[in-house]
PDB file of C-alpha atoms in Angstrom:
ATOM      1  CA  UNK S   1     -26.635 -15.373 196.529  1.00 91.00           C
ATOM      2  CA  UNK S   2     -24.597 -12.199 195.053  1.00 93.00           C
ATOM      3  CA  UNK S   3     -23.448 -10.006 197.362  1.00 94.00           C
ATOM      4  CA  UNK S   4     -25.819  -7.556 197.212  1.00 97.00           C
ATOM      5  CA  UNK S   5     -24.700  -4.238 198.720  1.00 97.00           C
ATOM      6  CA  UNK S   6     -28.060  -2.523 198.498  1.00 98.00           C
ATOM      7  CA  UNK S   7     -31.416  -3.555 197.821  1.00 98.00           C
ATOM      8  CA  UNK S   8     -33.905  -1.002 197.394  1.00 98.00           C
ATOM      9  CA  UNK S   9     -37.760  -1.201 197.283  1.00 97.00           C
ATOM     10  CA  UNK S  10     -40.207   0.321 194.518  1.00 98.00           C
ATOM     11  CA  UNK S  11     -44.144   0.576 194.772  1.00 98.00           C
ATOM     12  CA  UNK S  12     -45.455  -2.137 192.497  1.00 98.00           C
ATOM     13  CA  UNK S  13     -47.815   0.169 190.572  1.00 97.00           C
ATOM     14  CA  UNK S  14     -45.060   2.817 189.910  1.00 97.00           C
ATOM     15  CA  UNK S  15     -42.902   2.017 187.196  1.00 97.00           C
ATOM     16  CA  UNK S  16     -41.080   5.007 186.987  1.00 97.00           C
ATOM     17  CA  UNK S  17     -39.387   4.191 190.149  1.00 97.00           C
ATOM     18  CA  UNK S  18     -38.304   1.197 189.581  1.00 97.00           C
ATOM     19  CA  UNK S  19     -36.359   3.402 186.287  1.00 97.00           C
ATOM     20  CA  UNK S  20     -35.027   5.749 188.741  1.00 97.00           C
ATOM     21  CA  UNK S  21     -34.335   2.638 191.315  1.00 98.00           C
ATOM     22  CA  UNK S  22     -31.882   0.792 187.903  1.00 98.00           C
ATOM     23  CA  UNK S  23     -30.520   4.255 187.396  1.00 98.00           C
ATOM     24  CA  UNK S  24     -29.070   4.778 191.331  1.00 97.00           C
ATOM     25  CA  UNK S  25     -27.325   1.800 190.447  1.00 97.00           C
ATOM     26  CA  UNK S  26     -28.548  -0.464 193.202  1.00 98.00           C
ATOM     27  CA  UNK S  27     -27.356  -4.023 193.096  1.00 97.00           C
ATOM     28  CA  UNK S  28     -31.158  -5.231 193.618  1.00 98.00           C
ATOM     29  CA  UNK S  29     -34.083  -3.820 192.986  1.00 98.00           C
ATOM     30  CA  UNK S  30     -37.442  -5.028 195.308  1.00 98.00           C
ATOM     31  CA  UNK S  31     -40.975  -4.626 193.467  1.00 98.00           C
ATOM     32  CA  UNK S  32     -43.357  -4.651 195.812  1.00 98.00           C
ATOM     33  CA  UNK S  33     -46.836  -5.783 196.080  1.00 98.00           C
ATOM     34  CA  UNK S  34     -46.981  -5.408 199.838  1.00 96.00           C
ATOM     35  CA  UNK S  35     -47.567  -2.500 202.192  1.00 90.00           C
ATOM     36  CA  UNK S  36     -46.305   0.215 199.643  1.00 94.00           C
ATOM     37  CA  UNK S  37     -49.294  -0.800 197.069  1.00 96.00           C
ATOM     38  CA  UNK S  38     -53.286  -0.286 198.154  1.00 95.00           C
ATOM     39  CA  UNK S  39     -55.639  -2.816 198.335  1.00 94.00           C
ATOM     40  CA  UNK S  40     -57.415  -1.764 195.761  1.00 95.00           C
ATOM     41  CA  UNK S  41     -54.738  -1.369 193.495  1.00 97.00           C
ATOM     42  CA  UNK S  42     -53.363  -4.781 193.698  1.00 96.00           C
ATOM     43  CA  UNK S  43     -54.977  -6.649 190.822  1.00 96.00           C
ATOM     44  CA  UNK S  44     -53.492  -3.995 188.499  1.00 97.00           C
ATOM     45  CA  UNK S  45     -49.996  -3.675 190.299  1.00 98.00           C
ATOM     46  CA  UNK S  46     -49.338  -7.090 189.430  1.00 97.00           C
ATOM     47  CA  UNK S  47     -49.470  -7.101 185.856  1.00 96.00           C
ATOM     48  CA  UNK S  48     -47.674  -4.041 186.347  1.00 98.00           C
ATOM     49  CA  UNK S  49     -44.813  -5.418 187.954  1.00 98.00           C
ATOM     50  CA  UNK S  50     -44.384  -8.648 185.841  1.00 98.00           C
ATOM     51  CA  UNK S  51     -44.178  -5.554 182.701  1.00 98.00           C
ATOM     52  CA  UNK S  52     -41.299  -3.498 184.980  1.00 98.00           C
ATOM     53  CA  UNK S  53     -39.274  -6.985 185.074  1.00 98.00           C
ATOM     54  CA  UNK S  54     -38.917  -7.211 181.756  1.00 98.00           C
ATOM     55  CA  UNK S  55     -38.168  -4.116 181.465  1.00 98.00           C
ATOM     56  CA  UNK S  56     -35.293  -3.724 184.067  1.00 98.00           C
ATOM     57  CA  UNK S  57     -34.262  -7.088 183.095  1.00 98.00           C
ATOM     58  CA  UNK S  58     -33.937  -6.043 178.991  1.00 98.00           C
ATOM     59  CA  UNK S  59     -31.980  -2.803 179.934  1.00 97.00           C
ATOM     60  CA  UNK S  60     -29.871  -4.571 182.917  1.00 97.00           C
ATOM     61  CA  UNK S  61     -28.861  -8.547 182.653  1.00 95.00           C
ATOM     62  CA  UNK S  62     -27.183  -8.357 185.970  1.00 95.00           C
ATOM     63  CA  UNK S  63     -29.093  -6.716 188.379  1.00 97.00           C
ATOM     64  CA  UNK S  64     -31.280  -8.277 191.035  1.00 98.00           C
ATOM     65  CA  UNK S  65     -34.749  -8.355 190.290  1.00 98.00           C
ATOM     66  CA  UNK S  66     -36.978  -9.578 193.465  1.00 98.00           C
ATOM     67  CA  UNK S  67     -41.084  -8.813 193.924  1.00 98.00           C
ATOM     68  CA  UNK S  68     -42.285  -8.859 197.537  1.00 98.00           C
ATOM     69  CA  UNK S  69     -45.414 -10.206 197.151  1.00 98.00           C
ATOM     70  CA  UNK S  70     -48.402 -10.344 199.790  1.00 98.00           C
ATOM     71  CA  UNK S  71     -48.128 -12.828 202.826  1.00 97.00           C
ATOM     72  CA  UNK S  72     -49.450 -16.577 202.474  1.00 97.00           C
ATOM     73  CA  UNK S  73     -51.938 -15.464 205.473  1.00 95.00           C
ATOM     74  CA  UNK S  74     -54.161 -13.284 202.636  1.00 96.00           C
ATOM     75  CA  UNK S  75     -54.531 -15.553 200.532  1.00 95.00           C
ATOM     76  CA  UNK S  76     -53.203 -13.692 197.846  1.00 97.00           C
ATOM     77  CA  UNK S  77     -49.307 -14.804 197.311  1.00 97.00           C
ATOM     78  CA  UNK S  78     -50.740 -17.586 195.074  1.00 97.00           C
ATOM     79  CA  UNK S  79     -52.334 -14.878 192.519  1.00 97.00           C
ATOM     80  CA  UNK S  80     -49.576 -12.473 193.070  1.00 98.00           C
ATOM     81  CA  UNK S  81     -46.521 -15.449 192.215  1.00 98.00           C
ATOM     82  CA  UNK S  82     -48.784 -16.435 189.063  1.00 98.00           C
ATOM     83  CA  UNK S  83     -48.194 -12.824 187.791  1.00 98.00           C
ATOM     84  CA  UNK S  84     -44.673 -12.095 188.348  1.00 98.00           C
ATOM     85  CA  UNK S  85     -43.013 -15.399 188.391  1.00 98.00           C
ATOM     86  CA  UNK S  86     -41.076 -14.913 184.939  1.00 98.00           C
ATOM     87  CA  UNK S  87     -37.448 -15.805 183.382  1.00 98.00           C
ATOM     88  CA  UNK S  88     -36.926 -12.341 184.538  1.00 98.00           C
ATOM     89  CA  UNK S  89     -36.953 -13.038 188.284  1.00 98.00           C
ATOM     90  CA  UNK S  90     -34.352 -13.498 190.399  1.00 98.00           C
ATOM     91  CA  UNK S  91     -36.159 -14.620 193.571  1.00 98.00           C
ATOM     92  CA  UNK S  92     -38.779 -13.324 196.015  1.00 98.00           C
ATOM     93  CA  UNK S  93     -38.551 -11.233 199.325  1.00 98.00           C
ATOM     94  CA  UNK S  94     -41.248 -13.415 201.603  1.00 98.00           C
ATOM     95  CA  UNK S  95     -42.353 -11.451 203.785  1.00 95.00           C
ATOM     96  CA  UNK S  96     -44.357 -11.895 207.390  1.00 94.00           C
ATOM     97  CA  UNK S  97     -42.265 -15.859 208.044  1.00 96.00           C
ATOM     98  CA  UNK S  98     -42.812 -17.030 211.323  1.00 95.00           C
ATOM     99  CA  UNK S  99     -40.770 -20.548 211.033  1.00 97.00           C
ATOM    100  CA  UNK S 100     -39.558 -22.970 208.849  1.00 98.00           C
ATOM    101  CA  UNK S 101     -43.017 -24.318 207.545  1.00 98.00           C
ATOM    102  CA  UNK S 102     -43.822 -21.078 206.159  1.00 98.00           C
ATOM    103  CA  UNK S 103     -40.745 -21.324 204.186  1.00 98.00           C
ATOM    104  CA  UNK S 104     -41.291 -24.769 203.012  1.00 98.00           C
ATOM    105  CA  UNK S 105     -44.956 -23.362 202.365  1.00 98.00           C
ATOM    106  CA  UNK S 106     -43.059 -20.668 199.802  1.00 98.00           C
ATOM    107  CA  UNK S 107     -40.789 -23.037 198.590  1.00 98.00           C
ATOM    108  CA  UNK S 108     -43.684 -25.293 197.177  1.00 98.00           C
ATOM    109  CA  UNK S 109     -45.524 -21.944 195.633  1.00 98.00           C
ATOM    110  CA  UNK S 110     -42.099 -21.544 193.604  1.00 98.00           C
ATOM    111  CA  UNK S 111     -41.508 -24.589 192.830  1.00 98.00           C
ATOM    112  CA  UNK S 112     -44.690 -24.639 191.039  1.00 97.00           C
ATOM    113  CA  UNK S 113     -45.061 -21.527 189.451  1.00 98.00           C
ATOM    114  CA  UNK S 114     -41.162 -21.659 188.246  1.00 97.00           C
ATOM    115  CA  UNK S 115     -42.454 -25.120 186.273  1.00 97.00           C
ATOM    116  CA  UNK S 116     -45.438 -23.102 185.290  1.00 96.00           C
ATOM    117  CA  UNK S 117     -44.335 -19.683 184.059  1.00 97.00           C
ATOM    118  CA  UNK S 118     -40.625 -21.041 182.796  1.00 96.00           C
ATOM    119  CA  UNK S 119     -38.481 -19.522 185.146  1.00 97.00           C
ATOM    120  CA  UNK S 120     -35.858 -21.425 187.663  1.00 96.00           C
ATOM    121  CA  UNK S 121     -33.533 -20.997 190.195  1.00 97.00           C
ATOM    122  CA  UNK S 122     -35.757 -18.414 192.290  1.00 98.00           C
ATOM    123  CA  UNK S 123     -33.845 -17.495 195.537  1.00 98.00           C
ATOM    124  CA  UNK S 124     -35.770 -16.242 198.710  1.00 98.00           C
ATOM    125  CA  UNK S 125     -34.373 -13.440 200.783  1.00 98.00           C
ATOM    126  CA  UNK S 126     -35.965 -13.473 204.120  1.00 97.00           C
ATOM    127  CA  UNK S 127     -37.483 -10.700 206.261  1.00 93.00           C
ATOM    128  CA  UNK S 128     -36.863 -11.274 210.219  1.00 89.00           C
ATOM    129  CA  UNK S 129     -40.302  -8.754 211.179  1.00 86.00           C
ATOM    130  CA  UNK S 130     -42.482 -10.824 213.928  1.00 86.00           C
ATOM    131  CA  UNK S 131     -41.434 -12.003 217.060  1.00 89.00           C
ATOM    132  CA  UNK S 132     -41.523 -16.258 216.196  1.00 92.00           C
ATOM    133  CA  UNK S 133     -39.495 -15.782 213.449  1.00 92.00           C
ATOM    134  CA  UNK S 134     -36.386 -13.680 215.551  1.00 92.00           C
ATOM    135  CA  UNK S 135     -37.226 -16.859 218.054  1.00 93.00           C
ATOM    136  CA  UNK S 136     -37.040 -19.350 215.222  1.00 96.00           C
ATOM    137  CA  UNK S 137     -34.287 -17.448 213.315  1.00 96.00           C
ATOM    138  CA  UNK S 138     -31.329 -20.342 212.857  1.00 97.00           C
ATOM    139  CA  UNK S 139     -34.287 -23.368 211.918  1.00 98.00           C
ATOM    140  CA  UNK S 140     -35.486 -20.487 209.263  1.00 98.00           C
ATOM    141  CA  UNK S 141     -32.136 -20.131 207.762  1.00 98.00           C
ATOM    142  CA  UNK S 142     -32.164 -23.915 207.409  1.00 98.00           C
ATOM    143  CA  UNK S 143     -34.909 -24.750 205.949  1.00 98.00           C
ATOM    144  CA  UNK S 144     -34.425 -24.406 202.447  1.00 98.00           C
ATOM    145  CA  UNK S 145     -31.875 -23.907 199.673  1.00 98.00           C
ATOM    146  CA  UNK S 146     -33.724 -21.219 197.908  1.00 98.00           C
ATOM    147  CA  UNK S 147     -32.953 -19.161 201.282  1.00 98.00           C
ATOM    148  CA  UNK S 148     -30.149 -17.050 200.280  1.00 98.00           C
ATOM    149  CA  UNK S 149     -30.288 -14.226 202.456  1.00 98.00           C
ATOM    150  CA  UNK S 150     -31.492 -12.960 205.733  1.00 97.00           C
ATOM    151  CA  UNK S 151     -32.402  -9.467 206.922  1.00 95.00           C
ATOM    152  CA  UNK S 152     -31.439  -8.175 210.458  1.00 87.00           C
ATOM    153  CA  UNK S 153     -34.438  -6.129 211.567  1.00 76.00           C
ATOM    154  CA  UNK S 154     -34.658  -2.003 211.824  1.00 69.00           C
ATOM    155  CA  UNK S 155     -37.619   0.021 211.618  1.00 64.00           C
ATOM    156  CA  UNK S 156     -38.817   3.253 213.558  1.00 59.00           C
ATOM    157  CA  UNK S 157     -42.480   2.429 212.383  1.00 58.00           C
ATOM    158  CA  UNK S 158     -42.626  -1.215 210.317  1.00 64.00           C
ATOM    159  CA  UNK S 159     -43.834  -4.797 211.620  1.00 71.00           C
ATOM    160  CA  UNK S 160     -40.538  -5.113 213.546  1.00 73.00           C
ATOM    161  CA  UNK S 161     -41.270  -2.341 215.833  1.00 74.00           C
ATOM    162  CA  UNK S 162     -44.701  -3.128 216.424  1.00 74.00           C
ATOM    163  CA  UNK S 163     -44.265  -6.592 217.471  1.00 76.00           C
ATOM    164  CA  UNK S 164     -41.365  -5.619 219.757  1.00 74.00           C
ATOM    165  CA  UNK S 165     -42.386  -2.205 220.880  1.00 73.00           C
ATOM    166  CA  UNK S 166     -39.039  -1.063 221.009  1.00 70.00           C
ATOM    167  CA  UNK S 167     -38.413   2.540 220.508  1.00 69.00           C
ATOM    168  CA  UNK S 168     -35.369   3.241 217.875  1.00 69.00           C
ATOM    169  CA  UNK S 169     -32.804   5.768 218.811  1.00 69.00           C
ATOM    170  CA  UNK S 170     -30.329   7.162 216.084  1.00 69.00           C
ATOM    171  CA  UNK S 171     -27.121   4.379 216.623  1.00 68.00           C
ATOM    172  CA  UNK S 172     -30.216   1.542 217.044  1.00 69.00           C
ATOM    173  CA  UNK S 173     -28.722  -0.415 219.940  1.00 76.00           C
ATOM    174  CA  UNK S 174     -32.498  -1.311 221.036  1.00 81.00           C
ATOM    175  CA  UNK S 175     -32.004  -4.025 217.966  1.00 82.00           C
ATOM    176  CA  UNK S 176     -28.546  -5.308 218.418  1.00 87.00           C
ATOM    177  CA  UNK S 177     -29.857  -8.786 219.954  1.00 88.00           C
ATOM    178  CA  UNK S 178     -32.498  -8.821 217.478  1.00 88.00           C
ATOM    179  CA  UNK S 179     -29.758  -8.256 214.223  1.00 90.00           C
ATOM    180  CA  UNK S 180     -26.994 -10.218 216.223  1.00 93.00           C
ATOM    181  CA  UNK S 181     -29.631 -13.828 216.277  1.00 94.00           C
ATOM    182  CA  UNK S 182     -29.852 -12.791 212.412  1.00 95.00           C
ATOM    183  CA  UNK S 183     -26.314 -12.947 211.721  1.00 96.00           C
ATOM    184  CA  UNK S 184     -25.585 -15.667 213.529  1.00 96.00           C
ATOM    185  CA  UNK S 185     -28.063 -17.568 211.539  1.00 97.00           C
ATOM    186  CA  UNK S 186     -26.921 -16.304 208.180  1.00 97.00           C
ATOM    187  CA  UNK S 187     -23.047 -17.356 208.944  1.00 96.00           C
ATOM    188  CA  UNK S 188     -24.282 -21.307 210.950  1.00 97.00           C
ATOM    189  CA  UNK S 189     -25.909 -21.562 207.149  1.00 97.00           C
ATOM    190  CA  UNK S 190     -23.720 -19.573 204.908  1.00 96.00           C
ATOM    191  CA  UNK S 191     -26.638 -17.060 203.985  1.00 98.00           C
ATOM    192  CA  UNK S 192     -26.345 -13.463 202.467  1.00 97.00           C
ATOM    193  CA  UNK S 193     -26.126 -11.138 205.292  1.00 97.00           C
ATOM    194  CA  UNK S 194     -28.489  -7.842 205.115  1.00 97.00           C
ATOM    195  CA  UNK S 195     -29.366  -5.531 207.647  1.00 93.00           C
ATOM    196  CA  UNK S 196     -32.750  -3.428 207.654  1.00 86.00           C
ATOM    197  CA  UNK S 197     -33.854   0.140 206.918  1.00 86.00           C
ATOM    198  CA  UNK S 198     -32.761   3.662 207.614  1.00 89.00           C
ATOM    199  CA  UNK S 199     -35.963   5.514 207.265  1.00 86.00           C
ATOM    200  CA  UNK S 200     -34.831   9.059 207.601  1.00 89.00           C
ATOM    201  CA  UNK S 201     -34.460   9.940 203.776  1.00 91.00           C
ATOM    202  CA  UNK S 202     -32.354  13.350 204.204  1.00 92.00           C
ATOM    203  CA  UNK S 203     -29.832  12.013 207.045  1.00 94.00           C
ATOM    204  CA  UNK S 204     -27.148  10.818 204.959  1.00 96.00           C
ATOM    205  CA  UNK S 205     -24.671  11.206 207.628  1.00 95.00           C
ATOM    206  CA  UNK S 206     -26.989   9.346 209.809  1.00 91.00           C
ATOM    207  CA  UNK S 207     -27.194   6.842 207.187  1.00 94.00           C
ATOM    208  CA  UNK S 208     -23.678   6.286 206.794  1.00 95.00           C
ATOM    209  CA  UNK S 209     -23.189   5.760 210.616  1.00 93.00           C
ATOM    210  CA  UNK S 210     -25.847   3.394 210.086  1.00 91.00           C
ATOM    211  CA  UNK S 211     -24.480   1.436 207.441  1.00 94.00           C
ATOM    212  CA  UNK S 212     -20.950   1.754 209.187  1.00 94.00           C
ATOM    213  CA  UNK S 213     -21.920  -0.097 212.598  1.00 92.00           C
ATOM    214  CA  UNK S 214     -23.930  -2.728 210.657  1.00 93.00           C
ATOM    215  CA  UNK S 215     -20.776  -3.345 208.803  1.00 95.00           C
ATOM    216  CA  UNK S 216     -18.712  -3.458 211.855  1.00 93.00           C
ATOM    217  CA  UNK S 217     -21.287  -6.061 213.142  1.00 93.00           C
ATOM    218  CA  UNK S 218     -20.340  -8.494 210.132  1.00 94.00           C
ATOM    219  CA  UNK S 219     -23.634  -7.331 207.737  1.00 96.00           C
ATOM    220  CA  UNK S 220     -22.666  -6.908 204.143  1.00 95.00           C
ATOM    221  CA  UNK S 221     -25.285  -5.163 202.985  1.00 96.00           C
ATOM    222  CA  UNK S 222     -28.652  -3.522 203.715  1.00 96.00           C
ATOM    223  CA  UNK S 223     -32.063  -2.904 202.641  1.00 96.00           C
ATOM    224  CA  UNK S 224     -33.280   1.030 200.983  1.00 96.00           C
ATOM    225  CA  UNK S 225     -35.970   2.934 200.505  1.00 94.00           C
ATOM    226  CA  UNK S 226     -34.402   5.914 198.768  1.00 96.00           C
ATOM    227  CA  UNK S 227     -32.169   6.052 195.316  1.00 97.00           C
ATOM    228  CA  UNK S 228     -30.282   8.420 197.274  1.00 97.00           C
ATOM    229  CA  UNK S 229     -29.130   6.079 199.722  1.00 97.00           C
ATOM    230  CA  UNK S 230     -27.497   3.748 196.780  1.00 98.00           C
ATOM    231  CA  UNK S 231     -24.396   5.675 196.727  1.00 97.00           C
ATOM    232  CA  UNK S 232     -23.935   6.256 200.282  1.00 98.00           C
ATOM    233  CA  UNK S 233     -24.020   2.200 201.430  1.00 97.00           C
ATOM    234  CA  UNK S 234     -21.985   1.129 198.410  1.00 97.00           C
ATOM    235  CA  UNK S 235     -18.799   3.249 199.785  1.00 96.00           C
ATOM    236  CA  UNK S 236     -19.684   1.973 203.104  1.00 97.00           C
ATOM    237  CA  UNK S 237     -20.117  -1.794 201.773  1.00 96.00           C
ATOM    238  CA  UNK S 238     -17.565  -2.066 199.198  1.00 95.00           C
ATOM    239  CA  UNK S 239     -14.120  -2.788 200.792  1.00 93.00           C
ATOM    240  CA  UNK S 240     -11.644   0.100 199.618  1.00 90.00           C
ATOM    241  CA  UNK S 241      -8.095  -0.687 197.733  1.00 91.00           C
ATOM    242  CA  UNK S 242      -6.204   0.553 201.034  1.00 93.00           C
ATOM    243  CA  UNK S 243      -8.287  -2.520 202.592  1.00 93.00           C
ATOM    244  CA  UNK S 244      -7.613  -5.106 199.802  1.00 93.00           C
ATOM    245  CA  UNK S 245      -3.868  -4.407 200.426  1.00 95.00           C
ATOM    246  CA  UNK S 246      -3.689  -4.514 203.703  1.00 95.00           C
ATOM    247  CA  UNK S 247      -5.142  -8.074 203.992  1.00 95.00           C
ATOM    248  CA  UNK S 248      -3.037  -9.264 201.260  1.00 95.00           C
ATOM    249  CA  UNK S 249       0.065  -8.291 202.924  1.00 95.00           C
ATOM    250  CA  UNK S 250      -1.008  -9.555 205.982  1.00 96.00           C
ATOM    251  CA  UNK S 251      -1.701 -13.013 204.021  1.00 96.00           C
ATOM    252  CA  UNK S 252       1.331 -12.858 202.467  1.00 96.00           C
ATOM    253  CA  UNK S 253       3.468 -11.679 205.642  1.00 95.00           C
ATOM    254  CA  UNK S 254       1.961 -15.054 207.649  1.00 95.00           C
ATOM    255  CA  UNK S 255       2.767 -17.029 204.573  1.00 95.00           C
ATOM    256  CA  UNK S 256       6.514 -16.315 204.398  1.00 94.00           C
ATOM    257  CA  UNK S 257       6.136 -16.900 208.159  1.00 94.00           C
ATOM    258  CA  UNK S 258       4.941 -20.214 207.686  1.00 94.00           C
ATOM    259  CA  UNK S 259       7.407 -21.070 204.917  1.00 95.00           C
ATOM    260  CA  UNK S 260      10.807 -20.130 207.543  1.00 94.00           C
ATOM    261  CA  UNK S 261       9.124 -22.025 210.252  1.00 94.00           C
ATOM    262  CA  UNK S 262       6.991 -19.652 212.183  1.00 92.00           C
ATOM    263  CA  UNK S 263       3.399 -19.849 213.534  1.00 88.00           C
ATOM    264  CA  UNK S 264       3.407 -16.121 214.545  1.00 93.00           C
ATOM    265  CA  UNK S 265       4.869 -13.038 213.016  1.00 94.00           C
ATOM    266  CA  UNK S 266       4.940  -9.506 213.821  1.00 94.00           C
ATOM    267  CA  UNK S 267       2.734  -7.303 211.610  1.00 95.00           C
ATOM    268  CA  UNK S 268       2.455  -3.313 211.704  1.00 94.00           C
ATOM    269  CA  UNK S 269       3.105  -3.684 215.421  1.00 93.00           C
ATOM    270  CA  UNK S 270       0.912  -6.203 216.131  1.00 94.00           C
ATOM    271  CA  UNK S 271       0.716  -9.809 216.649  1.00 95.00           C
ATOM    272  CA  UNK S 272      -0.431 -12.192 213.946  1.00 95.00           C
ATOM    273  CA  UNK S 273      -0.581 -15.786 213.273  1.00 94.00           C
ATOM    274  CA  UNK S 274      -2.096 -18.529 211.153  1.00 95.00           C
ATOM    275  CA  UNK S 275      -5.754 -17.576 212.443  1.00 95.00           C
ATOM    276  CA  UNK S 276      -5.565 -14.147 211.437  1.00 95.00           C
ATOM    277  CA  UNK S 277      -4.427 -15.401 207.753  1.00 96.00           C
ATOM    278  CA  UNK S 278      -7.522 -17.354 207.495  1.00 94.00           C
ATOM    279  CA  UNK S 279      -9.683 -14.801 208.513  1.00 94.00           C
ATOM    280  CA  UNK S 280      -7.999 -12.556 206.224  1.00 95.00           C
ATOM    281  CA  UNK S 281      -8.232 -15.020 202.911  1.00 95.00           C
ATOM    282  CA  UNK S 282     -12.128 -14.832 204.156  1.00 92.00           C
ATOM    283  CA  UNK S 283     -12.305 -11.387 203.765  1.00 89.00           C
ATOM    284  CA  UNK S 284     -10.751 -11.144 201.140  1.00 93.00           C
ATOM    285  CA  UNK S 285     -12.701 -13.778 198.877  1.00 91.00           C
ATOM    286  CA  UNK S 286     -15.606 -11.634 200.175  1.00 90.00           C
ATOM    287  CA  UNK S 287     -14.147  -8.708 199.076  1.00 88.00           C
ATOM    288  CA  UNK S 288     -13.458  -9.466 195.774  1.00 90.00           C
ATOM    289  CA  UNK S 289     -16.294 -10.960 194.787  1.00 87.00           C
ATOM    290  CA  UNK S 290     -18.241  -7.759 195.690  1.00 86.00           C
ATOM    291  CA  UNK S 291     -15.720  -5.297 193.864  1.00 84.00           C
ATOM    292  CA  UNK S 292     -16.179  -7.699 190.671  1.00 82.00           C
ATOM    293  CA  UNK S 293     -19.790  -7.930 190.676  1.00 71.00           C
ATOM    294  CA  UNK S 294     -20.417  -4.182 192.358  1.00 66.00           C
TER     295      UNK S 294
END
């Protein structure tokens, strides 16, 4: 999956978000048919949506382009994927998974509407919001190659909360064991790390503190509500030049180590050795990739 650095939801029936949504320059763009659209407004929101992909997708070729649509237990995901699924899809944000045969039970709705409607290569970016799936969390992240990303859960008011009952405080330690099963997952399977909302839309101080420990926690990106969020988690997710050269000296420093016959080195004062190299060449393959396609 691209690195996505933010991924911000739209109302399915409101087009002229999802304009102001391309416009923030988000990396991914969420239509959704879930809890932001009315019941009774469904049937119309999804021939709405599959007319706001094309659209997004004519002005933009490289943005992501995801629906959310409604979960396999109403009945509706079938009627909602027959709308939407289109060439100009990237992939769907399931929502309300509980273990790996509900993703095998998405899986087969793709496959068959990507045969049907002409599109392919749909990838599925995961939602951890009920209490099975945090429990089932590593078989989830296994159970499929369309499962390119997984979403470390935050919410003041959302499913997460409720099926806890946690209370969330502004630095949102009453999640870290809830994010930290995420991430493990993601990295055992080589999945897209995201982590969940910040729902207070004029904090962006408290946003970027946000976005700054979920970074420190290994996330690489995270999940928005607000265009004016976009700006705030791309600085935060989008490793600076001072960073880039930093680990590329430190590469290069344990190389020339290496080279004269030394498995440690001395580097700005601190110790370093072949282990530190390789996590550095990590980073910065990470790195680069999401300053190229950022």
């Amino acid at each position: 999956m691209h690195p996505y650095r933010s991924i911000l939801f739209v109302p399915a029936h409101k087009p002229e978000w999802a304009r102001k949504a391309l416009a923030s320059g988000a990396d991914c763009i969420v239509v959704d048919l879930e809890d932001s659209v009315p019941s009774g407004l469904k049937e119309g929101a999804r021939q709405t949506a599959r007319q706001t992909l094309e659209d997004l997708r004519k002005e933009s070729p490289d943005v992501g382009l995801f629906v959310r649509p409604n979960a396999l237990d109403t009945r509706m995901s079938g009627t909602d994927l027959e709308a939407v699924v289109c060439p100009a899809l990237t992939g769907l944000f399931t929502p309300k998974i509980r273990n790996a045969t509900d993703v095998v039970r998405w899986e087969t709705l793709i496959d068959w509407f990507e045969a049907r409607n002409g599109a392919e290569g749909l990838e599925m970016i995961v939602p951890v919001e009920m209490v099975d799936a945090i429990t089932n969390a590593f078989e989830i992240a296994g159970a499929s190659p369309r499962v390119g990303a997984m979403i470390g859960p935050t919410s003041q008011h959302a499913d997460i909360a409720k099926a806890v009952g946690y209370r969330q405080s502004r630095e949102g330690s009453e999640t870290l064991y809830l994010r930290s099963r995420i991430l493990l997952a993601c990295r055992q399977y080589g999945l897209h790390a995201l982590t969940g909302l910040w729902e207070d839309l004029g904090d962006l101080e408290g946003l970027r503190e946000f976005a700054d420990y979920g970074l420190q926690l290994g996330f690489r990106g995270q999940i928005l509500i607000h265009p004016s969020h976009v700006p705030v988690v791309h600085e935060v997710y989008t490793p600076s030049d001072e960073e880039v050269a930093h680990h590329e000296e430190l590469v290069a420093t344990v190389e020339k180590a290496v080279a004269e016959g030394h498995g440690a080195v001395r580097f700005r004062g601190t110790h370093v050795d072949i282990a530190h190299m390789e996590k550095a060449k990590d980073w910065l393959e990470h790195a680069r990739r999401v300053r190229r396609e950022g």
